[in-house]
PDB file of C-alpha atoms and ligand atoms in Angstrom:
ATOM      1  CA  UNK A1180     -56.409-100.177 130.109  1.00 46.00           C
ATOM      2  CA  UNK A1181     -58.359-102.753 132.205  1.00 48.00           C
ATOM      3  CA  UNK A1182     -59.734-102.334 135.990  1.00 56.00           C
ATOM      4  CA  UNK A1183     -61.109 -99.046 137.207  1.00 67.00           C
ATOM      5  CA  UNK A1184     -61.652 -96.054 134.427  1.00 67.00           C
ATOM      6  CA  UNK A1185     -58.490 -93.890 134.157  1.00 77.00           C
ATOM      7  CA  UNK A1186     -58.809 -90.776 136.485  1.00 92.00           C
ATOM      8  CA  UNK A1187     -59.175 -87.451 134.721  1.00 96.00           C
ATOM      9  CA  UNK A1188     -56.017 -86.006 133.441  1.00 98.00           C
ATOM     10  CA  UNK A1189     -54.573 -83.969 130.445  1.00 98.00           C
ATOM     11  CA  UNK A1190     -52.564 -86.652 128.399  1.00 98.00           C
ATOM     12  CA  UNK A1191     -50.116 -85.475 126.393  1.00 98.00           C
ATOM     13  CA  UNK A1192     -49.501 -87.843 123.360  1.00 98.00           C
ATOM     14  CA  UNK A1193     -46.384 -88.117 121.100  1.00 98.00           C
ATOM     15  CA  UNK A1194     -47.265 -89.123 117.448  1.00 98.00           C
ATOM     16  CA  UNK A1195     -44.952 -90.251 114.850  1.00 98.00           C
ATOM     17  CA  UNK A1196     -42.551 -87.806 112.916  1.00 98.00           C
ATOM     18  CA  UNK A1197     -42.761 -89.770 110.042  1.00 97.00           C
ATOM     19  CA  UNK A1198     -43.265 -93.550 110.357  1.00 97.00           C
ATOM     20  CA  UNK A1199     -46.678 -94.376 111.720  1.00 96.00           C
ATOM     21  CA  UNK A1200     -45.712 -97.804 113.049  1.00 96.00           C
ATOM     22  CA  UNK A1201     -43.770 -95.340 115.641  1.00 98.00           C
ATOM     23  CA  UNK A1202     -47.210 -94.832 117.281  1.00 98.00           C
ATOM     24  CA  UNK A1203     -46.943 -96.588 120.772  1.00 98.00           C
ATOM     25  CA  UNK A1204     -49.880 -98.963 121.736  1.00 97.00           C
ATOM     26  CA  UNK A1205     -50.441 -96.966 125.049  1.00 98.00           C
ATOM     27  CA  UNK A1206     -50.838 -93.828 122.742  1.00 98.00           C
ATOM     28  CA  UNK A1207     -53.514 -95.787 120.587  1.00 98.00           C
ATOM     29  CA  UNK A1208     -55.132 -96.684 123.916  1.00 97.00           C
ATOM     30  CA  UNK A1209     -55.535 -93.232 124.834  1.00 98.00           C
ATOM     31  CA  UNK A1210     -56.704 -91.531 121.587  1.00 98.00           C
ATOM     32  CA  UNK A1211     -59.423 -94.401 121.377  1.00 97.00           C
ATOM     33  CA  UNK A1212     -60.696 -93.688 125.183  1.00 96.00           C
ATOM     34  CA  UNK A1213     -60.058 -89.970 125.647  1.00 97.00           C
ATOM     35  CA  UNK A1214     -63.318 -87.714 126.085  1.00 97.00           C
ATOM     36  CA  UNK A1215     -61.548 -85.159 123.845  1.00 98.00           C
ATOM     37  CA  UNK A1216     -58.718 -85.020 121.689  1.00 98.00           C
ATOM     38  CA  UNK A1217     -56.822 -81.751 121.352  1.00 98.00           C
ATOM     39  CA  UNK A1218     -55.030 -81.191 118.348  1.00 98.00           C
ATOM     40  CA  UNK A1219     -52.871 -78.570 115.896  1.00 96.00           C
ATOM     41  CA  UNK A1220     -54.766 -79.404 112.853  1.00 96.00           C
ATOM     42  CA  UNK A1221     -58.104 -81.426 113.049  1.00 96.00           C
ATOM     43  CA  UNK A1222     -57.715 -82.759 109.409  1.00 96.00           C
ATOM     44  CA  UNK A1223     -54.291 -84.089 109.891  1.00 96.00           C
ATOM     45  CA  UNK A1224     -55.111 -86.028 113.414  1.00 97.00           C
ATOM     46  CA  UNK A1225     -58.159 -87.274 111.828  1.00 97.00           C
ATOM     47  CA  UNK A1226     -55.990 -89.090 109.209  1.00 96.00           C
ATOM     48  CA  UNK A1227     -54.089 -90.376 112.002  1.00 97.00           C
ATOM     49  CA  UNK A1228     -56.847 -91.817 113.729  1.00 97.00           C
ATOM     50  CA  UNK A1229     -58.709 -93.064 110.547  1.00 96.00           C
ATOM     51  CA  UNK A1230     -55.263 -94.879 110.325  1.00 95.00           C
ATOM     52  CA  UNK A1231     -56.039 -96.473 113.665  1.00 96.00           C
ATOM     53  CA  UNK A1232     -59.728 -97.201 112.560  1.00 96.00           C
ATOM     54  CA  UNK A1233     -60.894 -94.594 115.194  1.00 95.00           C
ATOM     55  CA  UNK A1234     -63.847 -92.926 114.126  1.00 91.00           C
ATOM     56  CA  UNK A1235     -66.217 -90.309 115.641  1.00 90.00           C
ATOM     57  CA  UNK A1236     -63.381 -88.886 118.054  1.00 93.00           C
ATOM     58  CA  UNK A1237     -64.238 -85.460 119.257  1.00 95.00           C
ATOM     59  CA  UNK A1238     -61.455 -83.216 118.156  1.00 97.00           C
ATOM     60  CA  UNK A1239     -61.003 -79.496 118.934  1.00 96.00           C
ATOM     61  CA  UNK A1240     -58.343 -77.141 117.607  1.00 96.00           C
ATOM     62  CA  UNK A1241     -55.697 -76.048 119.743  1.00 95.00           C
ATOM     63  CA  UNK A1242     -53.123 -74.151 118.241  1.00 92.00           C
ATOM     64  CA  UNK A1243     -50.897 -71.188 119.097  1.00 89.00           C
ATOM     65  CA  UNK A1244     -54.128 -68.958 118.583  1.00 92.00           C
ATOM     66  CA  UNK A1245     -56.420 -70.639 120.589  1.00 93.00           C
ATOM     67  CA  UNK A1246     -54.590 -72.251 123.250  1.00 92.00           C
ATOM     68  CA  UNK A1247     -54.884 -69.927 126.236  1.00 91.00           C
ATOM     69  CA  UNK A1248     -58.311 -69.584 125.425  1.00 92.00           C
ATOM     70  CA  UNK A1249     -59.039 -73.507 125.910  1.00 94.00           C
ATOM     71  CA  UNK A1250     -57.012 -73.691 129.549  1.00 96.00           C
ATOM     72  CA  UNK A1251     -60.566 -72.931 130.856  1.00 96.00           C
ATOM     73  CA  UNK A1252     -62.962 -75.629 129.378  1.00 97.00           C
ATOM     74  CA  UNK A1253     -60.107 -78.243 129.430  1.00 97.00           C
ATOM     75  CA  UNK A1254     -59.224 -77.650 132.900  1.00 97.00           C
ATOM     76  CA  UNK A1255     -63.347 -78.194 133.635  1.00 97.00           C
ATOM     77  CA  UNK A1256     -63.538 -81.473 131.764  1.00 98.00           C
ATOM     78  CA  UNK A1257     -60.412 -82.470 133.985  1.00 98.00           C
ATOM     79  CA  UNK A1258     -62.336 -81.503 137.366  1.00 97.00           C
ATOM     80  CA  UNK A1259     -65.264 -83.400 136.022  1.00 97.00           C
ATOM     81  CA  UNK A1260     -63.114 -86.658 135.682  1.00 97.00           C
ATOM     82  CA  UNK A1261     -62.567 -86.706 131.929  1.00 97.00           C
ATOM     83  CA  UNK A1262     -59.534 -87.325 130.083  1.00 97.00           C
ATOM     84  CA  UNK A1263     -58.426 -84.623 127.401  1.00 98.00           C
ATOM     85  CA  UNK A1264     -55.820 -85.957 125.192  1.00 98.00           C
ATOM     86  CA  UNK A1265     -53.060 -83.297 123.381  1.00 98.00           C
ATOM     87  CA  UNK A1266     -51.561 -84.188 120.026  1.00 98.00           C
ATOM     88  CA  UNK A1267     -49.395 -81.993 117.939  1.00 97.00           C
ATOM     89  CA  UNK A1268     -49.199 -82.616 114.084  1.00 97.00           C
ATOM     90  CA  UNK A1269     -46.239 -84.666 114.573  1.00 98.00           C
ATOM     91  CA  UNK A1270     -43.894 -85.615 117.608  1.00 98.00           C
ATOM     92  CA  UNK A1271     -44.202 -84.505 121.258  1.00 98.00           C
ATOM     93  CA  UNK A1272     -46.370 -81.377 122.063  1.00 98.00           C
ATOM     94  CA  UNK A1273     -44.779 -78.471 123.658  1.00 97.00           C
ATOM     95  CA  UNK A1274     -41.896 -78.944 121.565  1.00 98.00           C
ATOM     96  CA  UNK A1275     -41.676 -76.414 119.073  1.00 97.00           C
ATOM     97  CA  UNK A1276     -45.216 -76.942 119.259  1.00 97.00           C
ATOM     98  CA  UNK A1277     -48.227 -75.920 121.021  1.00 96.00           C
ATOM     99  CA  UNK A1278     -48.915 -77.258 124.435  1.00 96.00           C
ATOM    100  CA  UNK A1279     -46.989 -75.551 126.954  1.00 96.00           C
ATOM    101  CA  UNK A1280     -49.279 -72.911 127.987  1.00 96.00           C
ATOM    102  CA  UNK A1281     -52.107 -75.578 128.252  1.00 97.00           C
ATOM    103  CA  UNK A1282     -49.998 -77.611 130.202  1.00 97.00           C
ATOM    104  CA  UNK A1283     -49.584 -74.751 132.771  1.00 97.00           C
ATOM    105  CA  UNK A1284     -52.715 -73.799 132.973  1.00 97.00           C
ATOM    106  CA  UNK A1285     -54.331 -77.370 133.550  1.00 97.00           C
ATOM    107  CA  UNK A1286     -51.018 -77.733 136.484  1.00 98.00           C
ATOM    108  CA  UNK A1287     -52.600 -74.346 137.605  1.00 97.00           C
ATOM    109  CA  UNK A1288     -55.817 -75.275 138.147  1.00 97.00           C
ATOM    110  CA  UNK A1289     -55.061 -78.150 140.105  1.00 97.00           C
ATOM    111  CA  UNK A1290     -55.339 -80.922 137.704  1.00 97.00           C
ATOM    112  CA  UNK A1291     -53.033 -84.150 136.938  1.00 97.00           C
ATOM    113  CA  UNK A1292     -50.990 -83.680 133.680  1.00 98.00           C
ATOM    114  CA  UNK A1293     -49.574 -87.241 132.501  1.00 98.00           C
ATOM    115  CA  UNK A1294     -47.454 -88.049 129.413  1.00 98.00           C
ATOM    116  CA  UNK A1295     -47.252 -91.190 126.510  1.00 98.00           C
ATOM    117  CA  UNK A1296     -44.033 -90.435 125.378  1.00 98.00           C
ATOM    118  CA  UNK A1297     -42.756 -91.106 122.243  1.00 98.00           C
ATOM    119  CA  UNK A1298     -40.776 -89.614 118.949  1.00 98.00           C
ATOM    120  CA  UNK A1299     -39.161 -86.379 119.261  1.00 98.00           C
ATOM    121  CA  UNK A1300     -37.192 -85.160 116.310  1.00 98.00           C
ATOM    122  CA  UNK A1301     -34.791 -83.432 118.247  1.00 98.00           C
ATOM    123  CA  UNK A1302     -34.007 -86.422 120.304  1.00 98.00           C
ATOM    124  CA  UNK A1303     -33.760 -89.027 117.332  1.00 98.00           C
ATOM    125  CA  UNK A1304     -31.120 -86.419 115.545  1.00 98.00           C
ATOM    126  CA  UNK A1305     -29.214 -86.394 118.371  1.00 98.00           C
ATOM    127  CA  UNK A1306     -28.170 -89.903 119.481  1.00 98.00           C
ATOM    128  CA  UNK A1307     -27.897 -90.767 115.608  1.00 98.00           C
ATOM    129  CA  UNK A1308     -25.384 -87.734 114.967  1.00 98.00           C
ATOM    130  CA  UNK A1309     -22.352 -89.469 116.903  1.00 97.00           C
ATOM    131  CA  UNK A1310     -21.813 -86.288 118.777  1.00 97.00           C
ATOM    132  CA  UNK A1311     -22.033 -86.086 122.297  1.00 96.00           C
ATOM    133  CA  UNK A1312     -25.331 -86.822 123.766  1.00 97.00           C
ATOM    134  CA  UNK A1313     -24.367 -86.823 128.178  1.00 96.00           C
ATOM    135  CA  UNK A1314     -25.287 -82.919 127.845  1.00 96.00           C
ATOM    136  CA  UNK A1315     -26.971 -81.200 125.249  1.00 98.00           C
ATOM    137  CA  UNK A1316     -29.294 -77.652 124.498  1.00 98.00           C
ATOM    138  CA  UNK A1317     -32.212 -77.900 122.449  1.00 98.00           C
ATOM    139  CA  UNK A1318     -32.330 -74.488 120.611  1.00 98.00           C
ATOM    140  CA  UNK A1319     -35.884 -75.005 118.448  1.00 98.00           C
ATOM    141  CA  UNK A1320     -36.098 -72.850 115.851  1.00 98.00           C
ATOM    142  CA  UNK A1321     -33.618 -69.783 115.965  1.00 96.00           C
ATOM    143  CA  UNK A1322     -35.587 -66.199 115.154  1.00 95.00           C
ATOM    144  CA  UNK A1323     -35.429 -65.399 111.518  1.00 93.00           C
ATOM    145  CA  UNK A1324     -33.582 -62.327 111.953  1.00 90.00           C
ATOM    146  CA  UNK A1325     -32.597 -59.508 114.125  1.00 89.00           C
ATOM    147  CA  UNK A1326     -30.877 -58.976 117.813  1.00 90.00           C
ATOM    148  CA  UNK A1327     -32.196 -61.922 119.215  1.00 93.00           C
ATOM    149  CA  UNK A1328     -30.864 -64.275 116.660  1.00 94.00           C
ATOM    150  CA  UNK A1329     -27.625 -62.642 116.673  1.00 92.00           C
ATOM    151  CA  UNK A1330     -27.479 -63.304 120.532  1.00 92.00           C
ATOM    152  CA  UNK A1331     -28.396 -66.489 120.096  1.00 95.00           C
ATOM    153  CA  UNK A1332     -25.720 -67.370 117.609  1.00 95.00           C
ATOM    154  CA  UNK A1333     -22.889 -65.813 119.773  1.00 93.00           C
ATOM    155  CA  UNK A1334     -24.195 -68.075 122.675  1.00 94.00           C
ATOM    156  CA  UNK A1335     -24.076 -71.460 120.172  1.00 96.00           C
ATOM    157  CA  UNK A1336     -20.229 -70.289 119.097  1.00 94.00           C
ATOM    158  CA  UNK A1337     -19.101 -70.834 122.930  1.00 91.00           C
ATOM    159  CA  UNK A1338     -21.715 -73.260 123.991  1.00 95.00           C
ATOM    160  CA  UNK A1339     -19.674 -76.485 124.934  1.00 93.00           C
ATOM    161  CA  UNK A1340     -22.529 -78.700 125.109  1.00 96.00           C
ATOM    162  CA  UNK A1341     -23.824 -80.370 121.724  1.00 98.00           C
ATOM    163  CA  UNK A1342     -26.704 -77.915 120.220  1.00 98.00           C
ATOM    164  CA  UNK A1343     -29.510 -78.962 118.584  1.00 98.00           C
ATOM    165  CA  UNK A1344     -31.620 -76.707 116.214  1.00 98.00           C
ATOM    166  CA  UNK A1345     -34.972 -76.939 113.946  1.00 98.00           C
ATOM    167  CA  UNK A1346     -34.592 -75.444 110.655  1.00 98.00           C
ATOM    168  CA  UNK A1347     -36.728 -75.371 107.404  1.00 97.00           C
ATOM    169  CA  UNK A1348     -35.061 -76.510 104.265  1.00 96.00           C
ATOM    170  CA  UNK A1349     -35.694 -73.215 102.649  1.00 96.00           C
ATOM    171  CA  UNK A1350     -33.658 -71.716 105.438  1.00 96.00           C
ATOM    172  CA  UNK A1351     -30.793 -74.161 105.801  1.00 97.00           C
ATOM    173  CA  UNK A1352     -27.931 -72.527 103.468  1.00 97.00           C
ATOM    174  CA  UNK A1353     -28.631 -69.253 105.323  1.00 96.00           C
ATOM    175  CA  UNK A1354     -28.552 -70.706 108.850  1.00 97.00           C
ATOM    176  CA  UNK A1355     -25.312 -72.894 107.898  1.00 98.00           C
ATOM    177  CA  UNK A1356     -23.740 -69.561 106.645  1.00 97.00           C
ATOM    178  CA  UNK A1357     -24.415 -67.758 109.911  1.00 96.00           C
ATOM    179  CA  UNK A1358     -23.462 -70.488 111.889  1.00 97.00           C
ATOM    180  CA  UNK A1359     -19.700 -70.577 110.057  1.00 97.00           C
ATOM    181  CA  UNK A1360     -19.851 -66.623 110.933  1.00 94.00           C
ATOM    182  CA  UNK A1361     -19.599 -67.562 114.563  1.00 94.00           C
ATOM    183  CA  UNK A1362     -18.353 -71.042 114.755  1.00 95.00           C
ATOM    184  CA  UNK A1363     -15.857 -71.208 111.961  1.00 95.00           C
ATOM    185  CA  UNK A1364     -16.141 -73.520 109.131  1.00 96.00           C
ATOM    186  CA  UNK A1365     -14.355 -76.483 111.188  1.00 96.00           C
ATOM    187  CA  UNK A1366     -16.809 -77.197 113.514  1.00 97.00           C
ATOM    188  CA  UNK A1367     -18.407 -80.523 113.153  1.00 97.00           C
ATOM    189  CA  UNK A1368     -22.194 -80.786 112.545  1.00 98.00           C
ATOM    190  CA  UNK A1369     -24.947 -83.205 111.480  1.00 98.00           C
ATOM    191  CA  UNK A1370     -27.916 -82.676 109.308  1.00 98.00           C
ATOM    192  CA  UNK A1371     -30.438 -85.262 109.699  1.00 98.00           C
ATOM    193  CA  UNK A1372     -33.230 -85.097 107.258  1.00 98.00           C
ATOM    194  CA  UNK A1373     -36.721 -87.029 106.759  1.00 98.00           C
ATOM    195  CA  UNK A1374     -35.904 -88.730 109.883  1.00 98.00           C
ATOM    196  CA  UNK A1375     -37.809 -92.269 110.211  1.00 98.00           C
ATOM    197  CA  UNK A1376     -39.225 -91.560 106.424  1.00 98.00           C
ATOM    198  CA  UNK A1377     -38.132 -93.023 103.037  1.00 97.00           C
ATOM    199  CA  UNK A1378     -35.398 -90.434 102.384  1.00 97.00           C
ATOM    200  CA  UNK A1379     -33.909 -90.427 105.804  1.00 98.00           C
ATOM    201  CA  UNK A1380     -30.427 -89.011 105.728  1.00 98.00           C
ATOM    202  CA  UNK A1381     -27.813 -88.218 108.059  1.00 98.00           C
ATOM    203  CA  UNK A1382     -24.959 -86.241 106.637  1.00 98.00           C
ATOM    204  CA  UNK A1383     -22.117 -85.645 108.671  1.00 98.00           C
ATOM    205  CA  UNK A1384     -19.114 -83.100 108.314  1.00 98.00           C
ATOM    206  CA  UNK A1385     -17.651 -79.848 109.005  1.00 98.00           C
ATOM    207  CA  UNK A1386     -20.171 -76.743 108.973  1.00 98.00           C
ATOM    208  CA  UNK A1387     -18.417 -75.534 105.823  1.00 98.00           C
ATOM    209  CA  UNK A1388     -19.027 -79.394 103.967  1.00 98.00           C
ATOM    210  CA  UNK A1389     -22.824 -79.020 105.292  1.00 98.00           C
ATOM    211  CA  UNK A1390     -22.805 -75.798 103.704  1.00 98.00           C
ATOM    212  CA  UNK A1391     -21.555 -76.811 100.453  1.00 98.00           C
ATOM    213  CA  UNK A1392     -23.857 -79.607 100.376  1.00 97.00           C
ATOM    214  CA  UNK A1393     -26.722 -77.402 101.364  1.00 97.00           C
ATOM    215  CA  UNK A1394     -25.946 -75.409  97.944  1.00 95.00           C
ATOM    216  CA  UNK A1395     -28.076 -77.770  96.277  1.00 93.00           C
ATOM    217  CA  UNK A1396     -31.525 -76.990  98.358  1.00 91.00           C
ATOM    218  CA  UNK A1397     -32.510 -80.323 100.546  1.00 95.00           C
ATOM    219  CA  UNK A1398     -36.124 -80.953 100.659  1.00 96.00           C
ATOM    220  CA  UNK A1399     -38.034 -82.284 103.578  1.00 97.00           C
ATOM    221  CA  UNK A1400     -37.668 -81.809 107.432  1.00 98.00           C
ATOM    222  CA  UNK A1401     -34.704 -81.016 109.029  1.00 98.00           C
ATOM    223  CA  UNK A1402     -32.786 -81.085 112.468  1.00 98.00           C
ATOM    224  CA  UNK A1403     -29.183 -79.818 112.967  1.00 98.00           C
ATOM    225  CA  UNK A1404     -27.177 -81.282 115.505  1.00 98.00           C
ATOM    226  CA  UNK A1405     -23.520 -79.142 116.211  1.00 98.00           C
ATOM    227  CA  UNK A1406     -20.902 -80.375 118.563  1.00 97.00           C
ATOM    228  CA  UNK A1407     -20.220 -78.186 121.556  1.00 96.00           C
ATOM    229  CA  UNK A1408     -17.271 -75.414 121.384  1.00 92.00           C
ATOM    230  CA  UNK A1409     -14.034 -76.656 122.805  1.00 78.00           C
ATOM    231  CA  UNK A1410     -14.318 -76.594 126.811  1.00 63.00           C
ATOM    232  CA  UNK A1411     -12.675 -73.114 127.044  1.00 59.00           C
ATOM    233  CA  UNK A1412     -12.905 -71.515 124.048  1.00 58.00           C
ATOM    234  CA  UNK A1413     -11.141 -68.648 123.009  1.00 73.00           C
ATOM    235  CA  UNK A1414     -13.870 -66.120 121.646  1.00 84.00           C
ATOM    236  CA  UNK A1415     -12.484 -64.819 118.529  1.00 89.00           C
ATOM    237  CA  UNK A1416     -12.729 -60.935 117.654  1.00 92.00           C
ATOM    238  CA  UNK A1417     -15.124 -61.377 115.299  1.00 91.00           C
ATOM    239  CA  UNK A1418     -17.440 -63.033 117.797  1.00 90.00           C
ATOM    240  CA  UNK A1419     -16.867 -60.565 120.603  1.00 93.00           C
ATOM    241  CA  UNK A1420     -17.304 -57.652 117.877  1.00 94.00           C
ATOM    242  CA  UNK A1421     -20.597 -59.248 116.769  1.00 92.00           C
ATOM    243  CA  UNK A1422     -21.784 -59.716 120.360  1.00 92.00           C
ATOM    244  CA  UNK A1423     -20.828 -56.004 121.084  1.00 94.00           C
ATOM    245  CA  UNK A1424     -23.052 -54.912 118.028  1.00 93.00           C
ATOM    246  CA  UNK A1425     -25.878 -56.530 118.918  1.00 91.00           C
ATOM    247  CA  UNK A1426     -25.700 -54.936 122.685  1.00 93.00           C
ATOM    248  CA  UNK A1427     -25.022 -51.534 121.066  1.00 93.00           C
ATOM    249  CA  UNK A1428     -27.653 -51.948 118.713  1.00 91.00           C
ATOM    250  CA  UNK A1429     -29.937 -52.473 121.523  1.00 89.00           C
ATOM    251  CA  UNK A1430     -29.243 -48.925 123.156  1.00 90.00           C
ATOM    252  CA  UNK A1431     -26.192 -50.095 125.764  1.00 92.00           C
ATOM    253  CA  UNK A1432     -23.607 -47.711 126.005  1.00 92.00           C
ATOM    254  CA  UNK A1433     -19.857 -48.661 125.214  1.00 95.00           C
ATOM    255  CA  UNK A1434     -19.113 -49.318 128.826  1.00 94.00           C
ATOM    256  CA  UNK A1435     -22.317 -51.379 129.672  1.00 94.00           C
ATOM    257  CA  UNK A1436     -21.903 -53.328 126.217  1.00 95.00           C
ATOM    258  CA  UNK A1437     -18.270 -54.265 127.320  1.00 96.00           C
ATOM    259  CA  UNK A1438     -19.342 -55.346 130.669  1.00 94.00           C
ATOM    260  CA  UNK A1439     -22.206 -57.619 129.231  1.00 93.00           C
ATOM    261  CA  UNK A1440     -20.231 -59.060 126.323  1.00 93.00           C
ATOM    262  CA  UNK A1441     -16.988 -60.159 128.715  1.00 91.00           C
ATOM    263  CA  UNK A1442     -19.199 -61.409 131.267  1.00 86.00           C
ATOM    264  CA  UNK A1443     -21.066 -63.375 128.467  1.00 85.00           C
ATOM    265  CA  UNK A1444     -18.067 -64.557 126.702  1.00 85.00           C
ATOM    266  CA  UNK A1445     -15.931 -64.950 129.594  1.00 82.00           C
ATOM    267  CA  UNK A1446     -13.150 -62.645 128.063  1.00 89.00           C
ATOM    268  CA  UNK A1447     -10.830 -59.842 129.135  1.00 90.00           C
ATOM    269  CA  UNK A1448     -12.775 -56.456 129.911  1.00 93.00           C
ATOM    270  CA  UNK A1449      -9.692 -54.590 128.402  1.00 93.00           C
ATOM    271  CA  UNK A1450      -9.490 -56.610 125.177  1.00 94.00           C
ATOM    272  CA  UNK A1451     -13.598 -56.310 124.860  1.00 96.00           C
ATOM    273  CA  UNK A1452     -13.628 -52.681 125.568  1.00 96.00           C
ATOM    274  CA  UNK A1453     -10.674 -52.049 123.062  1.00 95.00           C
ATOM    275  CA  UNK A1454     -12.854 -53.886 120.396  1.00 96.00           C
ATOM    276  CA  UNK A1455     -15.826 -52.024 121.374  1.00 96.00           C
ATOM    277  CA  UNK A1456     -13.881 -48.372 120.497  1.00 94.00           C
ATOM    278  CA  UNK A1457     -13.326 -49.716 116.771  1.00 93.00           C
ATOM    279  CA  UNK A1458     -17.020 -49.919 116.813  1.00 92.00           C
ATOM    280  CA  UNK A1459     -18.674 -47.003 114.867  1.00 85.00           C
ATOM    281  CA  UNK A1460     -21.286 -45.239 116.676  1.00 76.00           C
ATOM    282  CA  UNK A1461     -20.333 -46.787 120.158  1.00 71.00           C
ATOM    283  CA  UNK A1462     -19.870 -44.239 122.943  1.00 70.00           C
ATOM    284  CA  UNK A1463     -19.423 -43.679 126.499  1.00 67.00           C
ATOM    285  CA  UNK A1464     -21.814 -41.970 128.431  1.00 62.00           C
ATOM    286  CA  UNK A1465     -20.105 -38.790 130.630  1.00 62.00           C
ATOM    287  CA  UNK A1466     -18.897 -40.025 133.983  1.00 56.00           C
TER     288      UNK A1466
HETATM  289  N1  LIG B 155     -42.901 -81.415 118.148  1.00 92.81           N
HETATM  290  C1  LIG B 155     -42.000 -82.016 117.024  1.00 92.81           C
HETATM  291  C2  LIG B 155     -41.169 -82.884 117.877  1.00 92.81           C
HETATM  292  O1  LIG B 155     -41.270 -83.370 118.680  1.00 92.81           O
HETATM  293  O2  LIG B 155     -39.976 -83.130 117.427  1.00 92.81           O
HETATM  294  C3  LIG B 155     -41.300 -80.753 116.336  1.00 92.81           C
HETATM  295  C4  LIG B 155     -42.219 -79.855 115.606  1.00 92.81           C
HETATM  296  S1  LIG B 155     -41.708 -78.533 114.813  1.00 92.81           S
HETATM  297  C5  LIG B 155     -43.027 -77.784 114.730  1.00 92.81           C
HETATM  298  C6  LIG B 155     -41.015 -79.166 113.394  1.00 92.81           C
HETATM  299  C7  LIG B 155     -39.618 -79.365 113.095  1.00 92.81           C
HETATM  300  O3  LIG B 155     -39.028 -80.628 113.549  1.00 92.81           O
HETATM  301  C8  LIG B 155     -39.384 -79.652 111.373  1.00 92.81           C
HETATM  302  O4  LIG B 155     -39.178 -78.317 110.999  1.00 92.81           O
HETATM  303  C9  LIG B 155     -37.947 -80.021 111.839  1.00 92.81           C
HETATM  304  O5  LIG B 155     -37.047 -79.249 112.001  1.00 92.81           O
HETATM  305  C10 LIG B 155     -38.296 -81.067 112.835  1.00 92.81           C
HETATM  306  N2  LIG B 155     -38.621 -82.407 112.363  1.00 92.81           N
HETATM  307  C11 LIG B 155     -39.913 -82.935 112.435  1.00 92.81           C
HETATM  308  N3  LIG B 155     -39.773 -84.226 111.785  1.00 92.81           N
HETATM  309  C12 LIG B 155     -39.110 -84.439 111.739  1.00 92.81           C
HETATM  310  C13 LIG B 155     -38.492 -85.622 110.478  1.00 92.81           C
HETATM  311  N4  LIG B 155     -38.870 -86.549 110.441  1.00 92.81           N
HETATM  312  N5  LIG B 155     -37.055 -85.203 110.076  1.00 92.81           N
HETATM  313  C14 LIG B 155     -36.152 -84.060 110.553  1.00 92.81           C
HETATM  314  N6  LIG B 155     -36.896 -83.159 111.196  1.00 92.81           N
HETATM  315  C15 LIG B 155     -37.761 -83.566 111.644  1.00 92.81           C
END
């Protein structure tokens, strides 16, 4: 930077998701000049700074547990004209990483927020997958179990846009099985593994083929890109029953569950109600 000093702001800085060569010169410059660097893990960010030849930088841990408590101090520093950098362990802060609450708090306090864009695993996987990129949905990590997981799987089954998900290698096998249950085994998808790293790999195929591939548990970091459902999908009975079961398990009556699922999946009320009748324990309250 040249000329007058940069004004006070929260500066969101994307960092590499594997290859250190992906750190931009603007990111390096902001890290070199920030008054304070907020990061998820001081040791990890310390290693990145050492790679850049930066020592003695002031680091502060800001993670899911501490983020809300840091808002006031960070806002005060920015108000006093300081530039406060925010990085996560890898990629873009706020994307399946801490950051969003700090950003919202700084904006609410009336201070500027700016960004040094760069790597995001989801976008890197999407563009290399070969799937349609003009409209897509980022689902992040699915909940590991429960009603919300079932609801989101049901939504993915009928989503016509490309869907991008994060998953750990430990759970990729069970995630693919769950996706096959709702989307069918023929839906096309890509597993993007270790993007920008030595063992980078893009495995493209049907969900059934990818599930076979994952039978030998893969190592490393993974993004799953699923091609969208046909524009006007016919939800299968299995998908409708799964969605109904989720609604009923949440305490909805048979009538309310039918209305919610028919609306959500764009399917006929009568067909949905008939399937609801077959689900043990579903009841219609007396009118
Ligand atoms: N903030 C990051 C970003 O901008 O992508 C995401 C952080 S999230 C905690 C970590 C997840 O991102 C991993 O579990 C994996 O799903 C995905 N990921 C990160 N780096 C990756 C890479 N090099 N290759 C594939 N997936 C990656």
